[in-house]
PDB file of C-alpha atoms in Angstrom:
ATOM      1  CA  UNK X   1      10.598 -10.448  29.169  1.00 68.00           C
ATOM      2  CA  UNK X   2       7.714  -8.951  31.999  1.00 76.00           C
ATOM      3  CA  UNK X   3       9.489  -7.454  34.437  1.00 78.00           C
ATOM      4  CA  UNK X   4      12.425  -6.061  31.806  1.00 87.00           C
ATOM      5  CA  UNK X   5      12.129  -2.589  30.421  1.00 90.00           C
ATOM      6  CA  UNK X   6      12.505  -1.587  27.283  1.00 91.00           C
ATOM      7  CA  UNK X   7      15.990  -0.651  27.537  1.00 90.00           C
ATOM      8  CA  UNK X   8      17.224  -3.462  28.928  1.00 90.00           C
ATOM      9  CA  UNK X   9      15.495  -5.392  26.246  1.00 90.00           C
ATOM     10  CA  UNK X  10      17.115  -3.901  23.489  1.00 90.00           C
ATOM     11  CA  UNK X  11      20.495  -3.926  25.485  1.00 92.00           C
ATOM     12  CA  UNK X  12      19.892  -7.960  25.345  1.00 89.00           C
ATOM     13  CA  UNK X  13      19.152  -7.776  21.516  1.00 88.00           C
ATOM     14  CA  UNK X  14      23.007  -5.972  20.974  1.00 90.00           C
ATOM     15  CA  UNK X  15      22.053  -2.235  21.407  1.00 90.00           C
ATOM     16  CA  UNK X  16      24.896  -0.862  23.103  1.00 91.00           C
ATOM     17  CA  UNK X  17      22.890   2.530  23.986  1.00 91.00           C
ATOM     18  CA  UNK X  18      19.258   2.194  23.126  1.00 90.00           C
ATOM     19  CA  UNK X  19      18.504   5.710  21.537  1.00 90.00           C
ATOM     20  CA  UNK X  20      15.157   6.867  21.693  1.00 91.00           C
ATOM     21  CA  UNK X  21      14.800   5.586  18.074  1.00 90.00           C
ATOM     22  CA  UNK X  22      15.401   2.513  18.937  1.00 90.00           C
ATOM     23  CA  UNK X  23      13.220   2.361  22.170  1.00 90.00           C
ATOM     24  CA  UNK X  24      10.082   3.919  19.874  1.00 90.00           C
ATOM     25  CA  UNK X  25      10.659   0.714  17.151  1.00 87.00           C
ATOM     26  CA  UNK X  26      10.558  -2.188  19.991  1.00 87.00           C
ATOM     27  CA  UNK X  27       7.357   0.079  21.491  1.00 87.00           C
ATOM     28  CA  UNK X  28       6.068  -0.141  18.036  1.00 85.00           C
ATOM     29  CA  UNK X  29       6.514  -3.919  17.000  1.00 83.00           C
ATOM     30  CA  UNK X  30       5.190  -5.024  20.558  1.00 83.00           C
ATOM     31  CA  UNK X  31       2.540  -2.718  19.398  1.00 84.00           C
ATOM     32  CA  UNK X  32       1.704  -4.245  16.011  1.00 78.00           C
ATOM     33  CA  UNK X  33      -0.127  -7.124  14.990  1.00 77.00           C
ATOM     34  CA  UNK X  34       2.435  -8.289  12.554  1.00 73.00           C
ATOM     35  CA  UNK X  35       5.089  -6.991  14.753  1.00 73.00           C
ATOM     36  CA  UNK X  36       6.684  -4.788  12.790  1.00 71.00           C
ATOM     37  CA  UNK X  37       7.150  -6.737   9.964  1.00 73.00           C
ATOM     38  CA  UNK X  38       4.874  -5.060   7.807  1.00 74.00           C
ATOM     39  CA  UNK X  39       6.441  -1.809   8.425  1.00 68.00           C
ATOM     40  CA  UNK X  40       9.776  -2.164   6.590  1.00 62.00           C
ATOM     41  CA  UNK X  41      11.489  -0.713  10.024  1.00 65.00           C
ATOM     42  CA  UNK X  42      15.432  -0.547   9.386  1.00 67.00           C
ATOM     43  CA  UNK X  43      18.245   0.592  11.734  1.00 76.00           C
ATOM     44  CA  UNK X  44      21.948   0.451  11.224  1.00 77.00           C
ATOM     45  CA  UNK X  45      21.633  -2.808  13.227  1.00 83.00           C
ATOM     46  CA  UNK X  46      18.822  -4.781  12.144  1.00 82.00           C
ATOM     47  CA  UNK X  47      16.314  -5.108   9.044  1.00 80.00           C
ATOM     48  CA  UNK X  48      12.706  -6.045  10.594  1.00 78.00           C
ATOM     49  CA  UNK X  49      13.059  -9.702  10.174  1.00 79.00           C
ATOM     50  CA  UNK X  50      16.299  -9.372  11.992  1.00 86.00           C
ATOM     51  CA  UNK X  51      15.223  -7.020  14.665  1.00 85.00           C
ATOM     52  CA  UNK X  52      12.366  -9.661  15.629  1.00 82.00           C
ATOM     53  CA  UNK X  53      14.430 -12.713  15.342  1.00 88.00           C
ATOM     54  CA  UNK X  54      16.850 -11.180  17.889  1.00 87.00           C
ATOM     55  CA  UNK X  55      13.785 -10.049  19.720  1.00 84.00           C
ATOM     56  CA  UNK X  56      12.996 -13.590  19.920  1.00 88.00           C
ATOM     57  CA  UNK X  57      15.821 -15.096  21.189  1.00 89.00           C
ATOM     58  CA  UNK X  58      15.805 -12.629  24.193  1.00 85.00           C
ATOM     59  CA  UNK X  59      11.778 -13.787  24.663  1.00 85.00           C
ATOM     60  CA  UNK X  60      13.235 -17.215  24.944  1.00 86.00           C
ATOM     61  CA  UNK X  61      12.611 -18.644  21.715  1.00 83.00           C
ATOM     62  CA  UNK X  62      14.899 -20.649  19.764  1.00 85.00           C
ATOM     63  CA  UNK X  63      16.314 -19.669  15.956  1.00 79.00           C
ATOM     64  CA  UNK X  64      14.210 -22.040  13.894  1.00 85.00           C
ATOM     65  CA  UNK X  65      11.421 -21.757  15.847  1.00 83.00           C
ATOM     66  CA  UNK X  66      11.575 -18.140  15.957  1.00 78.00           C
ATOM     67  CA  UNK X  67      12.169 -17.962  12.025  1.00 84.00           C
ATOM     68  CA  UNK X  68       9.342 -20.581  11.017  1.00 84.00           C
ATOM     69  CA  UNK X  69       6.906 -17.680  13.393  1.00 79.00           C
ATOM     70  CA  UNK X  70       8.283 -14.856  11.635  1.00 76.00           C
ATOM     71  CA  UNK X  71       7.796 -16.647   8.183  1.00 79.00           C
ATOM     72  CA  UNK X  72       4.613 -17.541   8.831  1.00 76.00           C
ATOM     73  CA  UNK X  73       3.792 -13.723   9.870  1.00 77.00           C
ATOM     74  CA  UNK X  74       5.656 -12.536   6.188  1.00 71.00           C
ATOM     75  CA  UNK X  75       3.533 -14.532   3.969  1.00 69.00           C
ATOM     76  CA  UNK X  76       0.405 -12.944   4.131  1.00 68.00           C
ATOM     77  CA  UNK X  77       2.480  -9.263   4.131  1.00 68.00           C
ATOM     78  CA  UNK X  78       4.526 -10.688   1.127  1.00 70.00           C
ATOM     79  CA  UNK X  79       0.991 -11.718  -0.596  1.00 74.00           C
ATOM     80  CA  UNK X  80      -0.093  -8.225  -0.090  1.00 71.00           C
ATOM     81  CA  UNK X  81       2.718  -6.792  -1.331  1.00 74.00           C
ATOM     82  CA  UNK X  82       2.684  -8.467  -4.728  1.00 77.00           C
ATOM     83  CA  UNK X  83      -0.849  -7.922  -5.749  1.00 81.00           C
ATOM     84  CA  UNK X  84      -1.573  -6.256  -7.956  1.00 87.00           C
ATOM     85  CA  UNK X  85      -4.023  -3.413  -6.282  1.00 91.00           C
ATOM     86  CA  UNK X  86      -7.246  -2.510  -8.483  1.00 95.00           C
ATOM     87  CA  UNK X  87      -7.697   1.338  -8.661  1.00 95.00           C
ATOM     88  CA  UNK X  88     -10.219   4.254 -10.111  1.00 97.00           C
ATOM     89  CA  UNK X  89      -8.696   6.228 -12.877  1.00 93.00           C
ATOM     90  CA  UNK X  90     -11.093   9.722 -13.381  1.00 94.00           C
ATOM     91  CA  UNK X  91     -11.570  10.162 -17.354  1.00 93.00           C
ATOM     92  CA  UNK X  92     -12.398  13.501 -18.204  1.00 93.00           C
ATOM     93  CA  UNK X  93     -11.509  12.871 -21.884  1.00 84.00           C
ATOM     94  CA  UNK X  94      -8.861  15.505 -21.408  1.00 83.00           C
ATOM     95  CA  UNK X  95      -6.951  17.064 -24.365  1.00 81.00           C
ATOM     96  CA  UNK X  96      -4.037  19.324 -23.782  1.00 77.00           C
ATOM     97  CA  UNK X  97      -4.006  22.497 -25.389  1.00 81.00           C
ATOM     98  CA  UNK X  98      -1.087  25.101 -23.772  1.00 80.00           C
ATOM     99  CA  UNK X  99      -1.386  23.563 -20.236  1.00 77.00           C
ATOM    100  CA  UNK X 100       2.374  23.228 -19.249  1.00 72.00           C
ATOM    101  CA  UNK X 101       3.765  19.670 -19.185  1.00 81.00           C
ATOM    102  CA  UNK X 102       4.901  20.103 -15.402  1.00 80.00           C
ATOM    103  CA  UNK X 103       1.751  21.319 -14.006  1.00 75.00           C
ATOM    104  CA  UNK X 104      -0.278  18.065 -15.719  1.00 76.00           C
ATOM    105  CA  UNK X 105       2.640  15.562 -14.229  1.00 76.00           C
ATOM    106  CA  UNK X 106       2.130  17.313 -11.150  1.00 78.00           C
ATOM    107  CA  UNK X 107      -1.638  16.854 -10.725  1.00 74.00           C
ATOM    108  CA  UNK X 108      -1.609  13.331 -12.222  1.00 79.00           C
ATOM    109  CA  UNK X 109      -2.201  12.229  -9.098  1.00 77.00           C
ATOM    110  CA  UNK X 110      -5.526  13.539  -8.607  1.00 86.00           C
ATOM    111  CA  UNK X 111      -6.515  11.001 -11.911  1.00 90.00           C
ATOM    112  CA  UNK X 112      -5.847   8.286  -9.240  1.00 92.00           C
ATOM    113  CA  UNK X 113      -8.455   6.864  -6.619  1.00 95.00           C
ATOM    114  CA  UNK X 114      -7.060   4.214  -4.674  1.00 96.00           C
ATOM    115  CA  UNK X 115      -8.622   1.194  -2.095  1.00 96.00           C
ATOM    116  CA  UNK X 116      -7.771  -0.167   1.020  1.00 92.00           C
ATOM    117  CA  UNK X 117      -4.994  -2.841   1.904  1.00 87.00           C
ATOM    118  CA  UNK X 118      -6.929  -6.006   1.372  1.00 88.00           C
ATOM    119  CA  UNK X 119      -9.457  -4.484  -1.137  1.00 94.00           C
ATOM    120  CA  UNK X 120      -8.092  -6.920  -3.612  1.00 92.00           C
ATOM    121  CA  UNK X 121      -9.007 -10.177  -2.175  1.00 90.00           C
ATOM    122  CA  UNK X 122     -12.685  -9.362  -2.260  1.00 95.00           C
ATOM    123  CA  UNK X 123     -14.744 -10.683  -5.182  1.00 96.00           C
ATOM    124  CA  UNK X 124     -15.323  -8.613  -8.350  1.00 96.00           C
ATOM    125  CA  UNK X 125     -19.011  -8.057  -7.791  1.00 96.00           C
ATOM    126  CA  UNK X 126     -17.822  -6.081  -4.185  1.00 98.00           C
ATOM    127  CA  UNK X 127     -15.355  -4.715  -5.702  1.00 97.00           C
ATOM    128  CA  UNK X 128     -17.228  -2.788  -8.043  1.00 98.00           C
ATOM    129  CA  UNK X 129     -19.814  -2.053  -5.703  1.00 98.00           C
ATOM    130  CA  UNK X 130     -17.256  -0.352  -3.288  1.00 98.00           C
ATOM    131  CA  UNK X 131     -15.796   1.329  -6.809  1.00 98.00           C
ATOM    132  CA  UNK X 132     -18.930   3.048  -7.131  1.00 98.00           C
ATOM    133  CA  UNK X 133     -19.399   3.834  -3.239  1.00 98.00           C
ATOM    134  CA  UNK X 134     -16.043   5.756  -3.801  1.00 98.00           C
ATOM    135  CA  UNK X 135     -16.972   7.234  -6.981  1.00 98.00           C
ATOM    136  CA  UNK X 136     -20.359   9.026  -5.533  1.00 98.00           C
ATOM    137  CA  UNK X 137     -18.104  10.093  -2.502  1.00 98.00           C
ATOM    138  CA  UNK X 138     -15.796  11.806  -4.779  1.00 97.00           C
ATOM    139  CA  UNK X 139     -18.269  13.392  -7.138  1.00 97.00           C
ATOM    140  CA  UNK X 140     -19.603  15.243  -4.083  1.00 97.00           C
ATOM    141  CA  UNK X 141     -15.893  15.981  -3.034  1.00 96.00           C
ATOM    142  CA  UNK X 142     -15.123  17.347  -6.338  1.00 95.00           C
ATOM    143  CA  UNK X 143     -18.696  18.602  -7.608  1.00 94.00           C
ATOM    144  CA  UNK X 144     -17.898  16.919 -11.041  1.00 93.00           C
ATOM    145  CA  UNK X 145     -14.825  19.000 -11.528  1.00 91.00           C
ATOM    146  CA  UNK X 146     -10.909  18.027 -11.770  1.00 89.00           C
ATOM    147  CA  UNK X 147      -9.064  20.502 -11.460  1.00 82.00           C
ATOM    148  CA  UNK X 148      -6.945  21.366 -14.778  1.00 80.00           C
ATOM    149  CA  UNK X 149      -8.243  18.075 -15.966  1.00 80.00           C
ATOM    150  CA  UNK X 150     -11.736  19.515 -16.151  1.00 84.00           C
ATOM    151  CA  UNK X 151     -15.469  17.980 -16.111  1.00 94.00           C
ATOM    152  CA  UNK X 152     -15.493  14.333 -15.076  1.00 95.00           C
ATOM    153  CA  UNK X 153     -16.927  12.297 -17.633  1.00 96.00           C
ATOM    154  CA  UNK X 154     -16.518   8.732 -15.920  1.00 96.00           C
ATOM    155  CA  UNK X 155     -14.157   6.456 -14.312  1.00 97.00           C
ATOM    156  CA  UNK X 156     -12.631   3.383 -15.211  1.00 96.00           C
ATOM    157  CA  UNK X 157     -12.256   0.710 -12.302  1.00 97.00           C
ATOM    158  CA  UNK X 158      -8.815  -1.126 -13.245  1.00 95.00           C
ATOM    159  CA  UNK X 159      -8.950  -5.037 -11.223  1.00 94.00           C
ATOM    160  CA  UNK X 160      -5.669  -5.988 -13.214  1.00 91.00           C
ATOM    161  CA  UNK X 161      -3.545  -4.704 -15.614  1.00 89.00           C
ATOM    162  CA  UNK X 162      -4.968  -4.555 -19.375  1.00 89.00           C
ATOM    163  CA  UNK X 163      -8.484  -4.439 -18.365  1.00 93.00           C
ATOM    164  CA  UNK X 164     -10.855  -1.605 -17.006  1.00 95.00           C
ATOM    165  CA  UNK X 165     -14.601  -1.489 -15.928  1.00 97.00           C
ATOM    166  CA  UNK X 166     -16.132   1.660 -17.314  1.00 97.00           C
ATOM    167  CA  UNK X 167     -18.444   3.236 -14.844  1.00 97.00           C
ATOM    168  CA  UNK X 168     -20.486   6.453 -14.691  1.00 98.00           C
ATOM    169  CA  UNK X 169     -20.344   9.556 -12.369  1.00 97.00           C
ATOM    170  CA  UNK X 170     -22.889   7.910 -10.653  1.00 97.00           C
ATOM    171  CA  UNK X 171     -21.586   4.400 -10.040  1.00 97.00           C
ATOM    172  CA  UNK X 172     -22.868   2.460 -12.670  1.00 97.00           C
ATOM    173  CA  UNK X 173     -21.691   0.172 -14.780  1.00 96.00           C
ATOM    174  CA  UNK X 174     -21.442   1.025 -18.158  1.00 96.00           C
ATOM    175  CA  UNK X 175     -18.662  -0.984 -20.217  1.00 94.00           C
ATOM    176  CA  UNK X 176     -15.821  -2.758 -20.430  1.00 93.00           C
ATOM    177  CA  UNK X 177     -12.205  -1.757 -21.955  1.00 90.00           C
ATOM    178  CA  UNK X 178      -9.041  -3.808 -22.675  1.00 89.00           C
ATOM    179  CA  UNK X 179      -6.286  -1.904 -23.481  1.00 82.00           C
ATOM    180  CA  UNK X 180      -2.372  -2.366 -23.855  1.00 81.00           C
ATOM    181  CA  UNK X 181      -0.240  -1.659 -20.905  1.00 74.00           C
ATOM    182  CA  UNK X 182       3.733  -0.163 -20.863  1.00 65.00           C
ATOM    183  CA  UNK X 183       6.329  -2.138 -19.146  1.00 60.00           C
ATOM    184  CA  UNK X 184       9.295  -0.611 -18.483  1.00 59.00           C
ATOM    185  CA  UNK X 185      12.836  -3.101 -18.371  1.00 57.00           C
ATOM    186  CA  UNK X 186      16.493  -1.884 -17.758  1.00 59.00           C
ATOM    187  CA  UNK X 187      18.901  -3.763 -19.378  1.00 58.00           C
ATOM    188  CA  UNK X 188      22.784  -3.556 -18.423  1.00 66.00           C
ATOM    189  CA  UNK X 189      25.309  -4.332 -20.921  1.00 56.00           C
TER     190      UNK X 189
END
């Protein structure tokens, strides 16, 4: 493909007229280290897995090799994807009084600290010391103050679903907490 601009590129891969659109998603798969695939990029054409297997066939490469490369590139994004990412939750032992229902589900948010891709494969014990990193941070962010939600009292570090480390406004450690969690199912008749 050296030698070939981008253009003709995606001309080869069945782009009639490359837009600019187009051009800017082949600039940014060559650019990324997963190429694209951990992007969820989608055109009329091609869904990323699609857009790089045709990219590979112009590169040379032939289907099943191309599509045992591209799975091997998708498992470690697919493992990501279906973690289940630990979090901070700020408690502030809040009790509504006549604070409007709409103004709480729109600050809800701000009740939710969250990590870095990856965070979750670390061990608990760094985990929990990067939980109270980011809790220090954002008491000096905040000054110990939510918002409508009011004085923070502490946060609870949430590894998996059901179970919480308490920890203080300082980082600390404090306790432990299991408690039940909703799931949500449609059903179709």
């Amino acid at each position: 493909m050296k030698g070939k601009s981008h253009t003709a590129i995606l001309k080869a891969m069945g782009y009639r007229n490359p837009t600019p659109a187009n051009i800017k998603r082949l600039e940014n798969v060559l650019a990324s280290k997963h190429l694209g695939l951990e992007g969820g990029g989608f055109d009329l054409k091609y869904s990323s897995a699609e857009f790089l297997l045709a990219l590979s066939k112009v590169a040379g490469l032939k289907g099943q090799e191309a599509r045992q490369r591209i799975s091997h590139l998708e498992h470690p994004l697919s493992e990501e994807w279906h973690a289940y990412k630990p979090y901070l939750w700020v408690d502030t032992n809040f009790k509504r009084t006549t604070q409007p229902i709409f103004a709480l589900a729109a600050c809800e948010s701000f009740r939710h600290l969250f990590f870095p891709k990856g965070f979750w494969r670390l061990p608990l014990e760094q985990q929990l010391a990067k939980a109270g990193e980011k809790i220090r941070e954002h008491m000096l962010e905040t000054t110990g103050t939510l918002g409508v939600w009011g004085k923070i009292e502490s946060y609870w570090f949430i590894p998996a679903p059901g179970h919480a480390y308490v920890l203080s406004t300082e980082g600390d450690l404090i306790g432990e907490k299991h408690f039940a969690t909703c799931k949500q199912q449609l059903a179709v008749d």
